[in-house]
PDB file of C-alpha atoms in Angstrom:
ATOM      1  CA  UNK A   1     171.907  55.264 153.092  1.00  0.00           C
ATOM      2  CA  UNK A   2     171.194  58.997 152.783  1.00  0.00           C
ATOM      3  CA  UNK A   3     168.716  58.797 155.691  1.00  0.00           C
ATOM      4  CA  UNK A   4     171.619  59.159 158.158  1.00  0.00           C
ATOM      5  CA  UNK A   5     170.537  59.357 161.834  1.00  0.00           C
ATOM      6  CA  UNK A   6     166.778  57.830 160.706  1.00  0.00           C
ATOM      7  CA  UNK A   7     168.397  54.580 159.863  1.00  0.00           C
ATOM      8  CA  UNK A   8     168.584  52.616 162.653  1.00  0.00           C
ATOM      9  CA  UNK A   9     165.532  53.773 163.734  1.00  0.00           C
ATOM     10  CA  UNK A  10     163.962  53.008 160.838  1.00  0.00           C
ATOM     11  CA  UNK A  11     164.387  49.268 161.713  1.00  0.00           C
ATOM     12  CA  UNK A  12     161.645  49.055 164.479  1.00  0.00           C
ATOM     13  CA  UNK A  13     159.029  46.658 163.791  1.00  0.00           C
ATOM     14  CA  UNK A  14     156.151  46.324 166.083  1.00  0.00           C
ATOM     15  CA  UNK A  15     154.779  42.759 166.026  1.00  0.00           C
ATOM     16  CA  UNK A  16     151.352  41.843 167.223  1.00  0.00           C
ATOM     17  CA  UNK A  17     149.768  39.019 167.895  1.00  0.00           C
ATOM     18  CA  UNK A  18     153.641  37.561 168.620  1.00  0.00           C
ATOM     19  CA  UNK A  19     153.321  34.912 170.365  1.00  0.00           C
ATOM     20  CA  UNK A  20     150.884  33.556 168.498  1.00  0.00           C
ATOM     21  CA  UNK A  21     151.951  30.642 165.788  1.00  0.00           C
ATOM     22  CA  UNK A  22     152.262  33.160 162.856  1.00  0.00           C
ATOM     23  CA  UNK A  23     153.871  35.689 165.270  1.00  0.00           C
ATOM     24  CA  UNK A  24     156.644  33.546 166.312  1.00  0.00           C
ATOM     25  CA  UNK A  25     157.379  32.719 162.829  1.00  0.00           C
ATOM     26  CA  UNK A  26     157.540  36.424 161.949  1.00  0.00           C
ATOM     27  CA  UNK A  27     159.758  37.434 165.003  1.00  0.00           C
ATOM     28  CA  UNK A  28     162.352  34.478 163.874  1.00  0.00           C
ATOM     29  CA  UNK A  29     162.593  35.755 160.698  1.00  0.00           C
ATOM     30  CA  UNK A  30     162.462  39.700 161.109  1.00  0.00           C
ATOM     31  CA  UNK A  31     165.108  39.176 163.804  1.00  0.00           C
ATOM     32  CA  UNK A  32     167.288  36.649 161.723  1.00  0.00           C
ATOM     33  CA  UNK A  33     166.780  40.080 158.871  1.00  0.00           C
ATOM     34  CA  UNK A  34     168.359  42.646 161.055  1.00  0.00           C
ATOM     35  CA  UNK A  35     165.387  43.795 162.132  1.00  0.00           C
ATOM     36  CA  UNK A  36     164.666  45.145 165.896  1.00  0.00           C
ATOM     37  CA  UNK A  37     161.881  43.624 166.745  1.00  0.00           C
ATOM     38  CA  UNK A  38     159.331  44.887 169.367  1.00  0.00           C
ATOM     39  CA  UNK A  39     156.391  42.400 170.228  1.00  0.00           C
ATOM     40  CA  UNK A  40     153.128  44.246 171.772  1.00  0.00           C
ATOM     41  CA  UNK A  41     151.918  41.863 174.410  1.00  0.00           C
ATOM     42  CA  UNK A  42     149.716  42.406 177.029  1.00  0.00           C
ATOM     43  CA  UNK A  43     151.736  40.068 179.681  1.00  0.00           C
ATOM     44  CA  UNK A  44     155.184  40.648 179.020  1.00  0.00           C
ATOM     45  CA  UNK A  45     156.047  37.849 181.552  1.00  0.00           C
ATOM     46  CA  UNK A  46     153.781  35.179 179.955  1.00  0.00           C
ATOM     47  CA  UNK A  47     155.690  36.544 176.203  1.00  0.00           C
ATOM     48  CA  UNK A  48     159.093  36.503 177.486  1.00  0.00           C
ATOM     49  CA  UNK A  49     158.816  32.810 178.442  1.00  0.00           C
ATOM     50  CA  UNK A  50     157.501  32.542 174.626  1.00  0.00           C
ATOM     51  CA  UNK A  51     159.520  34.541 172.831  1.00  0.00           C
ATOM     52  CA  UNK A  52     162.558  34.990 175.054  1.00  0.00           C
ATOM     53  CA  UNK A  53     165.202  38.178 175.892  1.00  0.00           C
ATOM     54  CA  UNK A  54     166.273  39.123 172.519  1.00  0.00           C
ATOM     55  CA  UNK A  55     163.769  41.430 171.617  1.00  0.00           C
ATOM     56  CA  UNK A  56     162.027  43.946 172.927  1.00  0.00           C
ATOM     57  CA  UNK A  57     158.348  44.227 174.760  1.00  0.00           C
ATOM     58  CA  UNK A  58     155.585  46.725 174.825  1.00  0.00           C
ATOM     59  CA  UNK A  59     152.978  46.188 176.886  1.00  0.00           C
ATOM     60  CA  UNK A  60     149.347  47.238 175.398  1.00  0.00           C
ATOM     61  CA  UNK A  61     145.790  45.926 174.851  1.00  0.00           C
ATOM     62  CA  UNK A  62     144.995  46.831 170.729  1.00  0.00           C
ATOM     63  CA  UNK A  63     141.655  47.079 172.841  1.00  0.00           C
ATOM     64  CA  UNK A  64     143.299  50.667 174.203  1.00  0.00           C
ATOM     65  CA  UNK A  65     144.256  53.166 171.506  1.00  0.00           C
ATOM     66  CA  UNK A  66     146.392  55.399 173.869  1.00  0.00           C
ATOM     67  CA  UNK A  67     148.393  52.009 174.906  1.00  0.00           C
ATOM     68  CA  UNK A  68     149.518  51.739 171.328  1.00  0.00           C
ATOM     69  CA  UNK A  69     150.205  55.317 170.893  1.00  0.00           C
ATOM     70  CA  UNK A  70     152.812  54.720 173.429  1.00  0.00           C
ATOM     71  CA  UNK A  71     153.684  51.476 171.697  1.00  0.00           C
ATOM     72  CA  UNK A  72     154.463  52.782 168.452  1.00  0.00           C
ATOM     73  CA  UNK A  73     157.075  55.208 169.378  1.00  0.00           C
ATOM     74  CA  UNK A  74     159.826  55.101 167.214  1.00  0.00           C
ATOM     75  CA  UNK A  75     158.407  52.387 164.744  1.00  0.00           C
ATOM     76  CA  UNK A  76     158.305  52.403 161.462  1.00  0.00           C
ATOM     77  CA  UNK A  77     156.846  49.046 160.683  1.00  0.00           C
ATOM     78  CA  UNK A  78     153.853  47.919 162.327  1.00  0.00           C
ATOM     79  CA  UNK A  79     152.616  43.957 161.522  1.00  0.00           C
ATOM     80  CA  UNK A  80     149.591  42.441 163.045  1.00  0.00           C
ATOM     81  CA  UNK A  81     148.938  39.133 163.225  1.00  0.00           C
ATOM     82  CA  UNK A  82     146.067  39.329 165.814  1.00  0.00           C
ATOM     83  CA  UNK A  83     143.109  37.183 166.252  1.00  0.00           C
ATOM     84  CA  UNK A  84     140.260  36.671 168.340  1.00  0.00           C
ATOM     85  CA  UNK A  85     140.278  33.432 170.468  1.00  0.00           C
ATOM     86  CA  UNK A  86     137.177  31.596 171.850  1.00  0.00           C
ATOM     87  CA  UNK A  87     138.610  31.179 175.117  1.00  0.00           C
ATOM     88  CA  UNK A  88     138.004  34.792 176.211  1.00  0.00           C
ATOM     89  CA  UNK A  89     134.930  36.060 175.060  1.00  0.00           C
ATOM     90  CA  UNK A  90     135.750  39.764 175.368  1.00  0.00           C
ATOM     91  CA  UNK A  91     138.795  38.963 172.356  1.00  0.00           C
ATOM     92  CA  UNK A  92     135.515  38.384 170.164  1.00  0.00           C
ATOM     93  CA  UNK A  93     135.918  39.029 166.039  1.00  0.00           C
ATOM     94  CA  UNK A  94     134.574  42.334 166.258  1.00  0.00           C
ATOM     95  CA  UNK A  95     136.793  43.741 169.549  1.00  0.00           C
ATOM     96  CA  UNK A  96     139.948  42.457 168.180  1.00  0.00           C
ATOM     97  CA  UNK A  97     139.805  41.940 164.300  1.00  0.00           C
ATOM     98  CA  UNK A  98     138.031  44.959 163.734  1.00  0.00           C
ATOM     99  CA  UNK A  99     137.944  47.500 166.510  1.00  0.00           C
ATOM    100  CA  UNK A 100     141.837  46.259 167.281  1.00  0.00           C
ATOM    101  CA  UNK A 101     142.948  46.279 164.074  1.00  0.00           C
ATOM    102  CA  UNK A 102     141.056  50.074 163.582  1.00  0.00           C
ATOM    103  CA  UNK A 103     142.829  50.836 166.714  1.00  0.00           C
ATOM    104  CA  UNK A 104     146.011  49.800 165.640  1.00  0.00           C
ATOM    105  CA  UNK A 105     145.707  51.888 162.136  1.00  0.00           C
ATOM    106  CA  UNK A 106     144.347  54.983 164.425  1.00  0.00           C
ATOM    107  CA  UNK A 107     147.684  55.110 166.568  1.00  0.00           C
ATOM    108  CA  UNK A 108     149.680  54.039 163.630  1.00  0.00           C
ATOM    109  CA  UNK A 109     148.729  57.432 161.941  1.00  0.00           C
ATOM    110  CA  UNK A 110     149.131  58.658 165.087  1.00  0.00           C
ATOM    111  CA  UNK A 111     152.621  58.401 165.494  1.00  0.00           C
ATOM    112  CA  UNK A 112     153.905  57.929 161.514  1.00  0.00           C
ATOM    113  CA  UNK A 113     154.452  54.181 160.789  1.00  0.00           C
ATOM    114  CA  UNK A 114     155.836  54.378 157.554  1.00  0.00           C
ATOM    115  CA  UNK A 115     154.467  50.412 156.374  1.00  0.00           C
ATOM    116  CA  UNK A 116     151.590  48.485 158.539  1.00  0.00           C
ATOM    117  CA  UNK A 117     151.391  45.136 157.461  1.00  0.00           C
ATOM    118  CA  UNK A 118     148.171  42.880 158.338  1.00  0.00           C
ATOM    119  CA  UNK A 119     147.099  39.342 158.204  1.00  0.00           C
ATOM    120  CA  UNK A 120     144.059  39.039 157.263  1.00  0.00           C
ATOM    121  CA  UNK A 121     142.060  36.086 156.252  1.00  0.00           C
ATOM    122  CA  UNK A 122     141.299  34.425 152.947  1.00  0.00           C
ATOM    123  CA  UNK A 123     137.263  34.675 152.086  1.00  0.00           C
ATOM    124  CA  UNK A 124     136.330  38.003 153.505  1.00  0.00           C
ATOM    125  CA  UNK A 125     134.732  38.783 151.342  1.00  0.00           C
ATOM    126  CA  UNK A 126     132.391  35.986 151.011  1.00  0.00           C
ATOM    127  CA  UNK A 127     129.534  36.767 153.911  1.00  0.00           C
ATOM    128  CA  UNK A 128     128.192  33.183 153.822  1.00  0.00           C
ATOM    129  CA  UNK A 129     131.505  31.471 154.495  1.00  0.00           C
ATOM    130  CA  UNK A 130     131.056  28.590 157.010  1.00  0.00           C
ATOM    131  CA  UNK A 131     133.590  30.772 159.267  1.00  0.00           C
ATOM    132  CA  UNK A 132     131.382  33.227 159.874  1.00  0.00           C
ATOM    133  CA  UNK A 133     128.508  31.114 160.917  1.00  0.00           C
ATOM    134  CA  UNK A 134     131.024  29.234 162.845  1.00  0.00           C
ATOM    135  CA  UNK A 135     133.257  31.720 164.417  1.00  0.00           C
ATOM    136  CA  UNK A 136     130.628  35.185 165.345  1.00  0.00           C
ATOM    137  CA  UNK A 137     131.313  36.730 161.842  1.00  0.00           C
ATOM    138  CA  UNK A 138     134.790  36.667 162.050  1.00  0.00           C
ATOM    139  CA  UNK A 139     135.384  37.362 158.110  1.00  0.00           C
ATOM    140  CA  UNK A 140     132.934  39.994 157.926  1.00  0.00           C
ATOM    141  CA  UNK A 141     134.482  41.722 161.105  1.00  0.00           C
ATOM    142  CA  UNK A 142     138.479  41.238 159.206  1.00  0.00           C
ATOM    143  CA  UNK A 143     137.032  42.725 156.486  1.00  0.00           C
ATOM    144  CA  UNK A 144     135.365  45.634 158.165  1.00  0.00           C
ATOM    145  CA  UNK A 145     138.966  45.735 160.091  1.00  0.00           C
ATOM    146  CA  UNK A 146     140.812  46.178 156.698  1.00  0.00           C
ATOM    147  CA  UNK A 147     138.967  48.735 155.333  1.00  0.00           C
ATOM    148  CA  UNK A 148     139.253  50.808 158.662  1.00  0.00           C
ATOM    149  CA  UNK A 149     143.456  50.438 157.395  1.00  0.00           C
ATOM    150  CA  UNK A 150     142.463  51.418 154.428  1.00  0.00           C
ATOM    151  CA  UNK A 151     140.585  54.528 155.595  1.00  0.00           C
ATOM    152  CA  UNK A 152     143.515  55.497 158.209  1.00  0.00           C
ATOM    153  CA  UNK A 153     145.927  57.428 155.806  1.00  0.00           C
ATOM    154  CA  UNK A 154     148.669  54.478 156.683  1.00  0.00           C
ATOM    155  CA  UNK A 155     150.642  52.636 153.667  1.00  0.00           C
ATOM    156  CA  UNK A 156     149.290  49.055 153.975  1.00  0.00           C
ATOM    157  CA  UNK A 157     149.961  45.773 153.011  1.00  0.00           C
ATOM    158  CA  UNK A 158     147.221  43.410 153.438  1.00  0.00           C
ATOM    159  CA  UNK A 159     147.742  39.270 153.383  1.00  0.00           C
ATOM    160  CA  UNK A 160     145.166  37.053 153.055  1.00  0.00           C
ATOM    161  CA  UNK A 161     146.316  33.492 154.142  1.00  0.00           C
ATOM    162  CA  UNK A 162     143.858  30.457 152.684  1.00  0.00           C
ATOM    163  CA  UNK A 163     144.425  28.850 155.601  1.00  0.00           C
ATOM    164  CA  UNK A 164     147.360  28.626 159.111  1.00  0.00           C
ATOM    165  CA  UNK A 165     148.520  25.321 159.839  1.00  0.00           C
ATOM    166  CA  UNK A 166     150.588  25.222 163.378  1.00  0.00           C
ATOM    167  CA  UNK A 167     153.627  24.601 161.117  1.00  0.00           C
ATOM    168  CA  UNK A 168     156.652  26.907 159.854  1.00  0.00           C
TER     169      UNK A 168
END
């Protein structure tokens, strides 16, 4: 290729939400590609027994902009597949798929990912889905989360999945 030096570089991918269902699917497969694959976890211990010794681990919080900064370094494909969970009410909609996701985009300008690829959700548009009165206005918040990608400068990709099964 006549980006010499660049090149293998250029094969960083920065995964997160890894070792979640969609995450571990997208590690396999970036990693069966050729791709290096770096997961952003915020236990690397609790990841590694996940997603085991083949790939590499950066510890950060998309909760902490200056973690990802760090993170990023040397990427040139960021992919989120973050989400909040119920069980810990500080990973709420609006910490994680919007002020995360903003995060993300912030250090991802930051540090010049060339591709930032994001999984959104199906129906975000739609501010009376059943989700949202279900789930603390998750939609709304993924929406408000893609338009912050949008807004950050950063070629994007957005993917809006109908629905995840817990299934390849």
């Amino acid at each position: 290729s006549s980006m010499g030096t660049a090149d293998a570089e250029s094969r960083i991918v920065l995964v997160a939400g890894a070792t979640g269902g969609t995450g571990r699917t997208l590690v396999n497969n970036l990693t069966a590609d050729g791709y290096m694959v770096r997961a952003l976890v915020r236990d690397e211990k609790t990841a590694r027994a996940v997603l085991g010794d083949s790939i590499d681990y950066a510890v950060g919080d998309v909760r902490n902009v200056e973690s990802l900064i760090s993170a990023m370094q040397g990427v040139s494909y960021v992919i989120s597949a973050i989400g909040s969970t119920r069980a810990d009410p500080s990973n709420n909609p609006e910490a994680v798929d919007y002020a995360g996701v903003k995060n993300m985009a912030t250090a991802a300008a930051q540090t010049g990912v060339r591709q930032f690829v994001l999984v959104s959700s199906s129906g975000v548009t739609q501010k009376d889905h059943f989700l949202n009165k279900a789930f603390d206005n998750v939609l709304i918040w993924k929406f408000k989360g893609e338009n912050a990608l949008r807004e950050s400068g950063v070629p994007y990709t957005i993917v809006r999945p109908g629905g995840l099964v817990n299934t390849p």
